[in-house]
CSV table of C-alpha atoms and ligand atoms in Angstrom, one decimal:
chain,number,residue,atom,x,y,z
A,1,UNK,CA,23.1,18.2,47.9
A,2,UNK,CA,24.5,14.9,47.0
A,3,UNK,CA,21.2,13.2,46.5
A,4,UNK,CA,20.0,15.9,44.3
A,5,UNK,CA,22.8,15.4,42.1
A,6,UNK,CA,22.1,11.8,42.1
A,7,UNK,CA,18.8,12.4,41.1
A,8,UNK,CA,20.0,14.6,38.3
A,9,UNK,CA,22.0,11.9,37.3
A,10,UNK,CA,19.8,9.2,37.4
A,11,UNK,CA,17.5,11.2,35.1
A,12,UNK,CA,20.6,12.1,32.8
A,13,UNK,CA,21.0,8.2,32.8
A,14,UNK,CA,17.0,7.6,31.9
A,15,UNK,CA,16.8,10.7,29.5
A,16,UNK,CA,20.0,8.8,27.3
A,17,UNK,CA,18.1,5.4,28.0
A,18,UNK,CA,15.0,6.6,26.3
A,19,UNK,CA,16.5,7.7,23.6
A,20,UNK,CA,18.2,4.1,22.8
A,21,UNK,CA,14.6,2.2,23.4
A,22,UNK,CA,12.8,1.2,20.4
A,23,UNK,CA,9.7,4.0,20.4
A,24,UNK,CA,6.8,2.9,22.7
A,25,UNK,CA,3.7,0.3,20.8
A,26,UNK,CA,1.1,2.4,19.3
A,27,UNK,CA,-2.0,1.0,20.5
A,28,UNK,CA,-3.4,-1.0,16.8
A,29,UNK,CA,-6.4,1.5,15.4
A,30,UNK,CA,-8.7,-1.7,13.7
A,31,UNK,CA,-8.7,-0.5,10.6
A,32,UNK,CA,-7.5,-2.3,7.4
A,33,UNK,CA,-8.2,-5.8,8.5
A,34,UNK,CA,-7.7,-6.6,4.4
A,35,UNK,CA,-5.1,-4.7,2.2
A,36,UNK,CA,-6.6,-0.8,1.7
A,37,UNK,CA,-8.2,0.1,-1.7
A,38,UNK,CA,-9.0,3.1,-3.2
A,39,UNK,CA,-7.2,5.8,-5.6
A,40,UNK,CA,-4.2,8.4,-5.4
A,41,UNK,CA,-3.5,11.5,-7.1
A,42,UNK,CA,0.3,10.8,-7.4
A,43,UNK,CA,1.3,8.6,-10.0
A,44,UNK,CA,-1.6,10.3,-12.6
A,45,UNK,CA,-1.7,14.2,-11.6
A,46,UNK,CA,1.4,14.8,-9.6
A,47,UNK,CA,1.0,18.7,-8.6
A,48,UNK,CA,-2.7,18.6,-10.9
A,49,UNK,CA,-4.6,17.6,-8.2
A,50,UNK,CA,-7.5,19.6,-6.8
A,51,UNK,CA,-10.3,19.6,-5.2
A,52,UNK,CA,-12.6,19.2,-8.5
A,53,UNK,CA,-10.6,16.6,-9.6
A,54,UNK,CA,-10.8,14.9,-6.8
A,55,UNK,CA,-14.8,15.4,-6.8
A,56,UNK,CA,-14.5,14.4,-10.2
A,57,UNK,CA,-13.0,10.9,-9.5
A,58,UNK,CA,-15.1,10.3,-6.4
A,59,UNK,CA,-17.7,10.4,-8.8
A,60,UNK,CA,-16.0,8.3,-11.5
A,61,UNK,CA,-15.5,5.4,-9.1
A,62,UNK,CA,-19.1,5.1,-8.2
A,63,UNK,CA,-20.1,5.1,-11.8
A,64,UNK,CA,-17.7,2.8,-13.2
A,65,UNK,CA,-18.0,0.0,-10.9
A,66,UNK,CA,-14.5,0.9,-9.0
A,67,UNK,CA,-16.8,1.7,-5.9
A,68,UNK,CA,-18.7,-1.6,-6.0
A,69,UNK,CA,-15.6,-3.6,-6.7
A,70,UNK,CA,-14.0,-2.6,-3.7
A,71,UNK,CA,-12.0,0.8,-3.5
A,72,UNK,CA,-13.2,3.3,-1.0
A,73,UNK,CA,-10.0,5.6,-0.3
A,74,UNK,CA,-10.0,8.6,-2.6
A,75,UNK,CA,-6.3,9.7,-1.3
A,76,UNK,CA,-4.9,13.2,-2.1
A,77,UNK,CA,-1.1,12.9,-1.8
A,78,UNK,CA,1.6,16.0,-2.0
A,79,UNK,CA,0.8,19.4,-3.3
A,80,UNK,CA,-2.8,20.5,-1.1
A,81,UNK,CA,-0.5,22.2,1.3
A,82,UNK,CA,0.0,25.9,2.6
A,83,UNK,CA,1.3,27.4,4.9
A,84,UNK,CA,0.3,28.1,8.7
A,85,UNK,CA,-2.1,30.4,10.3
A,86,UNK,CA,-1.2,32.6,13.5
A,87,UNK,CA,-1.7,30.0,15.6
A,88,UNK,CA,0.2,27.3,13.5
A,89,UNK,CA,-2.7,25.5,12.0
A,90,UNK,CA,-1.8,23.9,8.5
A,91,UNK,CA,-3.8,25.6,5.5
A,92,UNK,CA,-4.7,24.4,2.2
A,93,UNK,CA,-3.6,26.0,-0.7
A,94,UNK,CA,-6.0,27.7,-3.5
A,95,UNK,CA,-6.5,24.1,-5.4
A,96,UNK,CA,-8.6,23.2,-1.9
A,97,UNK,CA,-10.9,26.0,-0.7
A,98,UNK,CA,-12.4,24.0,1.4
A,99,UNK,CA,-11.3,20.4,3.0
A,100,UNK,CA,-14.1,19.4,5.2
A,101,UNK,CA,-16.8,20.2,2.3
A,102,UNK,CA,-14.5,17.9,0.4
A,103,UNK,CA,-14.5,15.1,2.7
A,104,UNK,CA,-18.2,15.6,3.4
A,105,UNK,CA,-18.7,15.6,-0.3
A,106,UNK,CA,-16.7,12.3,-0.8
A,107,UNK,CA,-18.4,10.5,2.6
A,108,UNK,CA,-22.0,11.6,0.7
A,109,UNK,CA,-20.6,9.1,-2.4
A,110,UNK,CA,-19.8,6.3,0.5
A,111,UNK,CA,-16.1,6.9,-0.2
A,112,UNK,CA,-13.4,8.1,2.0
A,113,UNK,CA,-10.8,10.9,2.0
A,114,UNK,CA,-6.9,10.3,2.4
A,115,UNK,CA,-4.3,12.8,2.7
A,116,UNK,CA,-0.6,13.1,2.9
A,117,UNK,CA,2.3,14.8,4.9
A,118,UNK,CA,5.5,14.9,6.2
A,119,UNK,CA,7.4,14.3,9.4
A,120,UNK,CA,9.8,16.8,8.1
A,121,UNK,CA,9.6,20.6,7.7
A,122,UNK,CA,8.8,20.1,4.1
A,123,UNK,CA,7.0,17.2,1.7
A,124,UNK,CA,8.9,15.9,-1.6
A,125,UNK,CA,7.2,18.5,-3.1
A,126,UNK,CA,8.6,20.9,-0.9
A,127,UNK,CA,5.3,22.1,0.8
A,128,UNK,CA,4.4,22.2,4.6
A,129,UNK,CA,5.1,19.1,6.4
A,130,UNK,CA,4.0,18.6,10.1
A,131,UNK,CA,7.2,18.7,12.1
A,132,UNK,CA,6.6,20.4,15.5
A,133,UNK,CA,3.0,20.1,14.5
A,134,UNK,CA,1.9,16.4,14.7
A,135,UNK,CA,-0.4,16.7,17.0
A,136,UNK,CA,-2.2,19.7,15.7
A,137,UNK,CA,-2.4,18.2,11.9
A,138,UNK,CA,-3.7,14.8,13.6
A,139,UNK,CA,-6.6,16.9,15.0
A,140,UNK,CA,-6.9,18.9,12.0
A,141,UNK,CA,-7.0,15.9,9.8
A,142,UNK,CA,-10.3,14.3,12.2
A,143,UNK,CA,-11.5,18.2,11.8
A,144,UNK,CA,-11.9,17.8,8.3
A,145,UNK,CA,-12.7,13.5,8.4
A,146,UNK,CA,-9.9,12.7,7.1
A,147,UNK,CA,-10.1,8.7,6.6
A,148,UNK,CA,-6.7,8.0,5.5
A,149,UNK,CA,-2.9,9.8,6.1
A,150,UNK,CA,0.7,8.7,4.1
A,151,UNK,CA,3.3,10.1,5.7
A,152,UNK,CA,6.4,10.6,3.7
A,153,UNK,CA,9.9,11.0,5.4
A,154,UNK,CA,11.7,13.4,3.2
A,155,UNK,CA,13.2,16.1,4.6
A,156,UNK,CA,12.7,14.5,8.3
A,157,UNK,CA,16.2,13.1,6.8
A,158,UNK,CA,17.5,16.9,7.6
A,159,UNK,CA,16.0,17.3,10.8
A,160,UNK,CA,16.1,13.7,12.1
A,161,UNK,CA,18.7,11.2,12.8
A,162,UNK,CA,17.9,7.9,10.9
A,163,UNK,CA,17.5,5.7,14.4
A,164,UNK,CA,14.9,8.3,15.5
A,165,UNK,CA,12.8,7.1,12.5
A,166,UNK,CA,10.5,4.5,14.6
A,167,UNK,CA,9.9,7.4,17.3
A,168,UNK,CA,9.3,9.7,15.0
A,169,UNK,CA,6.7,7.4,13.4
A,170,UNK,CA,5.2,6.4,16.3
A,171,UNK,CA,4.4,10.4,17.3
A,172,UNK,CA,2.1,10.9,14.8
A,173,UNK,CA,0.9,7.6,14.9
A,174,UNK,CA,-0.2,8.2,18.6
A,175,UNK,CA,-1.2,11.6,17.3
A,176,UNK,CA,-3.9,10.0,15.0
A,177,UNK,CA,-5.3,7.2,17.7
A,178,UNK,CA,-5.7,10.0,20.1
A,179,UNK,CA,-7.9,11.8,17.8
A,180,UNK,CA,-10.6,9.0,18.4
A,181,UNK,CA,-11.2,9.2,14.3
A,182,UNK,CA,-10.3,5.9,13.0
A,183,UNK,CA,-7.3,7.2,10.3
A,184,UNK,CA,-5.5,4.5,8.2
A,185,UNK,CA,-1.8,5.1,8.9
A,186,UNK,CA,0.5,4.6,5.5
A,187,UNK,CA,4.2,5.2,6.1
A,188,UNK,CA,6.0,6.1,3.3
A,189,UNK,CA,10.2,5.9,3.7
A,190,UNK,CA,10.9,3.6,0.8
A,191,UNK,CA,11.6,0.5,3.4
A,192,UNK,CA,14.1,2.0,5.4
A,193,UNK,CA,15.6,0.4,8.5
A,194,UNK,CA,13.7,-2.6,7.8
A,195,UNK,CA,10.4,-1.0,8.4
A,196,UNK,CA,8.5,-4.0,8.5
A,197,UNK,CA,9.8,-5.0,11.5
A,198,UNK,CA,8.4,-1.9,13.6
A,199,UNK,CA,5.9,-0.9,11.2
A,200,UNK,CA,2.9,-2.4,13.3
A,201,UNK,CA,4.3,-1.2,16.9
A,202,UNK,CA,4.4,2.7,15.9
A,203,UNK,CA,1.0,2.2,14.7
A,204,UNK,CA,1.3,1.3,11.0
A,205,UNK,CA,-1.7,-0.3,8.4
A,206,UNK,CA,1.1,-0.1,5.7
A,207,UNK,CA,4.1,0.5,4.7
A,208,UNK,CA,6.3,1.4,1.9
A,209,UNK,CA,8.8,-1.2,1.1
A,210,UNK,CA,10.9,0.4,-2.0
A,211,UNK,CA,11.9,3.6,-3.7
A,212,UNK,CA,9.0,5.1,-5.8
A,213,UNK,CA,6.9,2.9,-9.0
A,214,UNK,CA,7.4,4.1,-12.4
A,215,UNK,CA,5.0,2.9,-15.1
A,216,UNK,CA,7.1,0.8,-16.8
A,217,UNK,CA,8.0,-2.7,-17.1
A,218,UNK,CA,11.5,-2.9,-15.4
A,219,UNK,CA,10.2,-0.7,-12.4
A,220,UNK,CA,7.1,-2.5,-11.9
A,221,UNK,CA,8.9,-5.9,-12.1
A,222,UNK,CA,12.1,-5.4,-10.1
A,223,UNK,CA,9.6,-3.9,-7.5
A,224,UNK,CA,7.4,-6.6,-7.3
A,225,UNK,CA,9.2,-9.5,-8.3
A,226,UNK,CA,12.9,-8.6,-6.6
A,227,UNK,CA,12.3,-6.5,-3.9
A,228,UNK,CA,9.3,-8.0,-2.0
A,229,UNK,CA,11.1,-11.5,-1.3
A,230,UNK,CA,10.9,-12.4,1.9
A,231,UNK,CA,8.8,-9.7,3.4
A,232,UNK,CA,5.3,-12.5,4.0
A,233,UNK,CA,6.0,-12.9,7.3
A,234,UNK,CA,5.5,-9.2,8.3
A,235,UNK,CA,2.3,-8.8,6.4
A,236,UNK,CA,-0.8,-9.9,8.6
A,237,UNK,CA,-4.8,-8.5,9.2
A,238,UNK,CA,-3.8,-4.7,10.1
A,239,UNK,CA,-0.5,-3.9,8.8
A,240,UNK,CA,0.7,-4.8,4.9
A,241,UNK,CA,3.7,-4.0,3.0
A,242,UNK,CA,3.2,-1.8,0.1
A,243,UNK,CA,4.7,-2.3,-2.6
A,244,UNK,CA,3.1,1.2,-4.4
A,245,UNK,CA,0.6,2.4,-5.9
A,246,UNK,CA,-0.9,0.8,-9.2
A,247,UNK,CA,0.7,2.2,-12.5
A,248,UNK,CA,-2.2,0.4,-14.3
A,249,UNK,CA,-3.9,2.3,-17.4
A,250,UNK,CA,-1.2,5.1,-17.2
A,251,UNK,CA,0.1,4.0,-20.7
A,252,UNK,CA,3.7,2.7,-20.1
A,253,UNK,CA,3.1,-1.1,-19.8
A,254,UNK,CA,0.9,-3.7,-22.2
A,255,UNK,CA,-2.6,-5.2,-20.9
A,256,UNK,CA,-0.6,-8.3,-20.6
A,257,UNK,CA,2.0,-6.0,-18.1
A,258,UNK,CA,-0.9,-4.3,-16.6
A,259,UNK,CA,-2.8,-8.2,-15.7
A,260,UNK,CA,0.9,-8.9,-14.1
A,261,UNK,CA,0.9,-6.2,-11.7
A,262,UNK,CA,-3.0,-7.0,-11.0
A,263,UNK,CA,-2.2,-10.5,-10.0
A,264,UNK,CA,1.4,-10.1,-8.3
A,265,UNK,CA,0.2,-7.1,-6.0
A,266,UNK,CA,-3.1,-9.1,-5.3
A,267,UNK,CA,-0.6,-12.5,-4.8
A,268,UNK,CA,1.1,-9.9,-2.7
A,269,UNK,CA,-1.9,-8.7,-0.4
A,270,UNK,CA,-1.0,-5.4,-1.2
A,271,UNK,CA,-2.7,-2.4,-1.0
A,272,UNK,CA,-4.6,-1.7,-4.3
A,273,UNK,CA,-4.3,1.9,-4.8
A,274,UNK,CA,-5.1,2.9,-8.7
A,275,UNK,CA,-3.1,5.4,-9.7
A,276,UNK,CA,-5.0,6.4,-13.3
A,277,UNK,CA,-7.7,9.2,-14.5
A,278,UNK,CA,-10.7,7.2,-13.5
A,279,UNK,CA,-12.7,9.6,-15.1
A,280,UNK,CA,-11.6,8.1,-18.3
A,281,UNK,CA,-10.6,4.6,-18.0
A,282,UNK,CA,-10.8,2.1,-21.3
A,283,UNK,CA,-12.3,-0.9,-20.8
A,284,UNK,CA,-10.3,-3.6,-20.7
A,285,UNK,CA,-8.6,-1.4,-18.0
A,286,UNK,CA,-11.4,-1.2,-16.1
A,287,UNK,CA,-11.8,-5.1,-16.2
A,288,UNK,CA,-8.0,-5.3,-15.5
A,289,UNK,CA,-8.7,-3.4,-12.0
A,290,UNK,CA,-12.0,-4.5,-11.3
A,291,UNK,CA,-11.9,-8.7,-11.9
A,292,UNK,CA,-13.5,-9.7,-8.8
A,293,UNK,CA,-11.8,-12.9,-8.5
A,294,UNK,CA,-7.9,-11.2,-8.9
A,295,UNK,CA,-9.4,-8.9,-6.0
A,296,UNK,CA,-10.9,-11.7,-3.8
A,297,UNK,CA,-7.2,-13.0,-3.8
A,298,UNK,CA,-5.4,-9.5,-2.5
A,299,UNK,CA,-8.7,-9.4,0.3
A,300,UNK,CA,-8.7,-12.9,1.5
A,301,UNK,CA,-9.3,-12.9,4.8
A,302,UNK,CA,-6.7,-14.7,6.0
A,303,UNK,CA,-4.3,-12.3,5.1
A,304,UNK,CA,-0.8,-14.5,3.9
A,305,UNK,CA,1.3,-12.7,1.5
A,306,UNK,CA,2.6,-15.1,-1.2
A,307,UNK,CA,5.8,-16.2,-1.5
A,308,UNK,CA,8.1,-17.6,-4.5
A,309,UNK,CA,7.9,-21.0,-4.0
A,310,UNK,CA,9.7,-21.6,-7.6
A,311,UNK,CA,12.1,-19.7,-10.2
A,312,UNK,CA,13.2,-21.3,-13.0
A,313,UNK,CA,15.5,-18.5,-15.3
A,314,UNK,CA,13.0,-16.1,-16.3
A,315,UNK,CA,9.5,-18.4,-15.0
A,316,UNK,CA,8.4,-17.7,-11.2
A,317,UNK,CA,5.8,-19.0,-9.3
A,318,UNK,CA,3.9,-17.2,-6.8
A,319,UNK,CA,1.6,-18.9,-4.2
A,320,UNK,CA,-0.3,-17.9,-1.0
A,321,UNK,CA,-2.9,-20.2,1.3
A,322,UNK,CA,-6.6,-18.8,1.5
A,323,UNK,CA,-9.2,-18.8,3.7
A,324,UNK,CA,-10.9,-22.4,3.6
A,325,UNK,CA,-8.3,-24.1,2.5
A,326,UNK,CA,-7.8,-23.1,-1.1
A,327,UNK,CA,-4.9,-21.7,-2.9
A,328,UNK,CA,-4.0,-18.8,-5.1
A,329,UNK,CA,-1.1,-19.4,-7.6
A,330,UNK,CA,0.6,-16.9,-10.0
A,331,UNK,CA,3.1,-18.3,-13.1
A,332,UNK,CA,4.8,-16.1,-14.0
A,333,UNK,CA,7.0,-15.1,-17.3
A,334,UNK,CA,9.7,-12.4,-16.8
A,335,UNK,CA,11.5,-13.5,-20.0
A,336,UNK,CA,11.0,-11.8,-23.4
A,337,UNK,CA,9.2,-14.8,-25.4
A,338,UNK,CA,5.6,-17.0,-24.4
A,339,UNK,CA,7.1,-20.1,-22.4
A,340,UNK,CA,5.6,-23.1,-20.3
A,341,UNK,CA,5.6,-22.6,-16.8
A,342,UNK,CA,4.7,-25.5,-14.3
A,343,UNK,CA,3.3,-25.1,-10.7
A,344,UNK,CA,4.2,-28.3,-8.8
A,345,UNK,CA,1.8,-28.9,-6.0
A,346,UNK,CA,4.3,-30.1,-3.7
A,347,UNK,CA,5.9,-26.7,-3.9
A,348,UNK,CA,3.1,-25.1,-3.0
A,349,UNK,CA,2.3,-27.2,-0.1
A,350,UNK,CA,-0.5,-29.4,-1.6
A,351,UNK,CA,-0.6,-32.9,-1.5
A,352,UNK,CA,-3.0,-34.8,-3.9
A,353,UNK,CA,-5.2,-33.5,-6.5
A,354,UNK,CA,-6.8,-30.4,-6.8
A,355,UNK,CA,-9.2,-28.7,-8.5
A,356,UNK,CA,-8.0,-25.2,-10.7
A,357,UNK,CA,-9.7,-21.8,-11.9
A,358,UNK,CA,-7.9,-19.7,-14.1
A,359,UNK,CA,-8.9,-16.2,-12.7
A,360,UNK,CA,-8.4,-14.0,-15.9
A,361,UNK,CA,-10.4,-16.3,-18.4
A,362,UNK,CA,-12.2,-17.2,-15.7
A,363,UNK,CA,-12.5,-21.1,-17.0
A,364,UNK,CA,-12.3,-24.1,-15.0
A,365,UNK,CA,-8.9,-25.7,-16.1
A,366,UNK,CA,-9.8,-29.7,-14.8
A,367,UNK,CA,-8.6,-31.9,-12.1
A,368,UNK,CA,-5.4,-32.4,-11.9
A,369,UNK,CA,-3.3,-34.4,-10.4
A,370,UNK,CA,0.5,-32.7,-8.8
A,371,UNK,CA,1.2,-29.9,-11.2
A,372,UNK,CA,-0.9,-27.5,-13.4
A,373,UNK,CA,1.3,-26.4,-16.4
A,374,UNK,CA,0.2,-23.5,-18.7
A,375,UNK,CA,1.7,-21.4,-21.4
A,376,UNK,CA,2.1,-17.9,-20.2
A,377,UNK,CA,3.1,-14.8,-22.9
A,378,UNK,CA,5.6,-12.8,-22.7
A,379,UNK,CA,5.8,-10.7,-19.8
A,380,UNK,CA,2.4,-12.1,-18.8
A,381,UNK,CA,0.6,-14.3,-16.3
A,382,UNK,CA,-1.7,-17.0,-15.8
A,383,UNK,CA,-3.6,-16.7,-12.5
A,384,UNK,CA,-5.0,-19.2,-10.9
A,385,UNK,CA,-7.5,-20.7,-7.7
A,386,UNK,CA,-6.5,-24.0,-5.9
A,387,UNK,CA,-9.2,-26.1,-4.8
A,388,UNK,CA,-7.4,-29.4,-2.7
A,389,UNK,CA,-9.8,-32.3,-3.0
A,390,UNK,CA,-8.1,-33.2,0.5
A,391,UNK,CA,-7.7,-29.8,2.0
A,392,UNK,CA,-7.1,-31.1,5.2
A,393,UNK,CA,-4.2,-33.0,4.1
A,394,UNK,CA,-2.9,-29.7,2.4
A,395,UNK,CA,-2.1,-28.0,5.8
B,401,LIG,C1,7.5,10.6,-2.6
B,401,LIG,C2,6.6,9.4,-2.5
B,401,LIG,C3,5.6,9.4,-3.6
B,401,LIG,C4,4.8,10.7,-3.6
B,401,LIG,C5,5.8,11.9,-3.7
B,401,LIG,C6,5.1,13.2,-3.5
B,401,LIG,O1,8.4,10.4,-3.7
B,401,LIG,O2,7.3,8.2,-2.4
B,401,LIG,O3,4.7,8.3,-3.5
B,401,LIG,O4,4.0,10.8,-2.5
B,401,LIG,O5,6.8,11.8,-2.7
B,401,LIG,O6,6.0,14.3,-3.5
């Protein structure tokens, strides 16, 4: 008798225990060894996605070069979902008759195929999310070949206490390993509990650091510039911190905007999701999203997220080390007039001279010797490539 209620104890004691313990390391699924790139429904369509769209898009990006400069997801966010059937599998509403001709459709262009849910009974949206069914929509998801999942907290605020957050994470994230499909995990819950911190361990490639983008200025800028300092030492080959999808060629901002949230999002190795009708992009859009050196920054290899390394009033300078000893540099002008903005080497951690490429004109802007001062517009940006003649004594 008495040793059974001490057993019952002790496993009242482990239960509470458990409950405390940060949730248990997902095991890391390989995938986005650079920041993802691709496309989402969201920012463009809201609710007007569908499954021709979609086709329609997939199609667009092979066409117009987005494919072959880099961006493979074709992500579906809120609004695909129905109900349940009798035996609680998640259906698609009437915009997607059919999910696994859509994937297969999208794998025949050499893309991939991202979706969204909830860990809550209900998305933003306020359709089906996958509490209680985690593991059944992870194995519905490989079903269809799904590629890619965001996972939006929600209403998991009304069913979930905010310290189960990481555990809650971490169920679907086990959920998706076990499927043996290799599914990009994206948490979405606006940088909550610092997220970065336990982002990787519940099985996170990404995750949202802030509220949602709008496609204006003082959104895209606050976001980038204000709310991503320092977050560089949680970004690393597997797991990024997203910043949000690209607002670029949805209308709000200035080419000039549109090159700054290019190059700070690239500076920031953040994901590069597009967020605008692809099936109709103009082209100096098109060059904005697809400048292969702006993109070579955001995939380096060796995965360091800038930092600020200088703010003078309105002037910032952005830097990050690359693979092979170069550097990528960002000055910056958040002020409302075009204004000189220096980059001293020191601050960025060179020492000696070093070559410089400006990445938007794409022209080779002499050796210099410890600084590399430009006039940047308004708003605007001038982007540029480090070479160190001494790259060894950079490091
Ligand atoms: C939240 C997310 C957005 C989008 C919507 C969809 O607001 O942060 O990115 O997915 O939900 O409802």
């Amino acid at each position: 008798m008495l040793t059974a209620m001490r057993h019952n104890l002790l496993a009242l004691a482990l239960m509470s225990l458990s409950a405390l313990l940060p949730a248990a390391d997902v095991p890391y699924n390989g995938l986005a060894k650079t920041p993802p790139m691709g496309w989402n429904s969201w920012n463009k369509f809201e609710k007007r996605v569908s499954d021709a769209l979609i086709r329609e898009v997939a199609d667009a990006m092979v066409k117009n070069g987005m494919k072959d400069a880099g961006y493979v997801y074709v992500n579906i966010d809120d609004t695909w979902e129905a109900g349940r059937d009798e035996q609680g599998n998640i259906q698609t509403n009437s915009k997607f008759p059919d999910m696994k001709a859509l994937a297969d459709y999208v794998h025949g262009k050499g893309l991939k195929l991202g979706i969204y849910s909830s860990p809550g009974p209900k998305t933003c949206a306020g359709y089906e999310g996958s509490f209680h069914h985690e593991e059944q929509d992870a194995k519905t998801y490989a079903a269809w070949g799904v590629d890619y999942l965001k996972y939006d907290w929600c209403s998991a605020s009304k069913v979930y206490d905010s310290h189960e957050m990481p555990a809650v994470y971490a169920k679907m994230g086990q959920a998706l390993v076990a499927t043996g499909r290799p599914i990009l995990f994206s948490l979405c819950q606006y940088g909550l509990r610092d997220v970065w911190k336990w982002g990787p361990g519940v099985g996170g490639n990404v995750w949202r650091t802030t509220g949602d983008i709008a496609d204006n200025w003082r959104s895209m800028s606050h976001i980038g510039f204000d709310l991503q300092l320092d977050l560089a030492p949680y970004a690393a080959p597997g797991h990024w911190n997203d910043p949000d999808m690209l607002e670029i060629g949805n209308g709000g901002m200035s080419e000039t905007e549109y090159r700054t949230h290019m190059s700070l999002w690239s500076l920031l190795a953040a994901p590069l999701l597009a967020g605008n009708d692809l099936r109709d992009v103009p082209p100096a859009i098109l060059e904005i999203l697809t400048n292969k050196d702006v993109i070579a920054i955001d995939q380096d290899p060796l995965g360091k997220q800038a930092k600020r390394v200088s703010k003078k009033g309105d002037l910032e300078v952005w830097a990050r080390p690359l693979a092979g000893g170069a550097y990528a540099a960002g000055l910056f002008n958040r002020g409302e007039s075009a204004a000189n903005v220096a980059a001293q080497w020191s601050d960025i951690g060179i020492s000696g001279k070093a070559r410089v490429r400006d990445l938007w004109s794409h022209a080779v802007r002499g050796g210099v010797t410890d600084e590399f001062i430009a006039e940047v517009p308004a708003h605007g940006v001038v982007l540029i490539r480090l070479e160190p003649e001494n790259p060894t004594a950079a490091r």
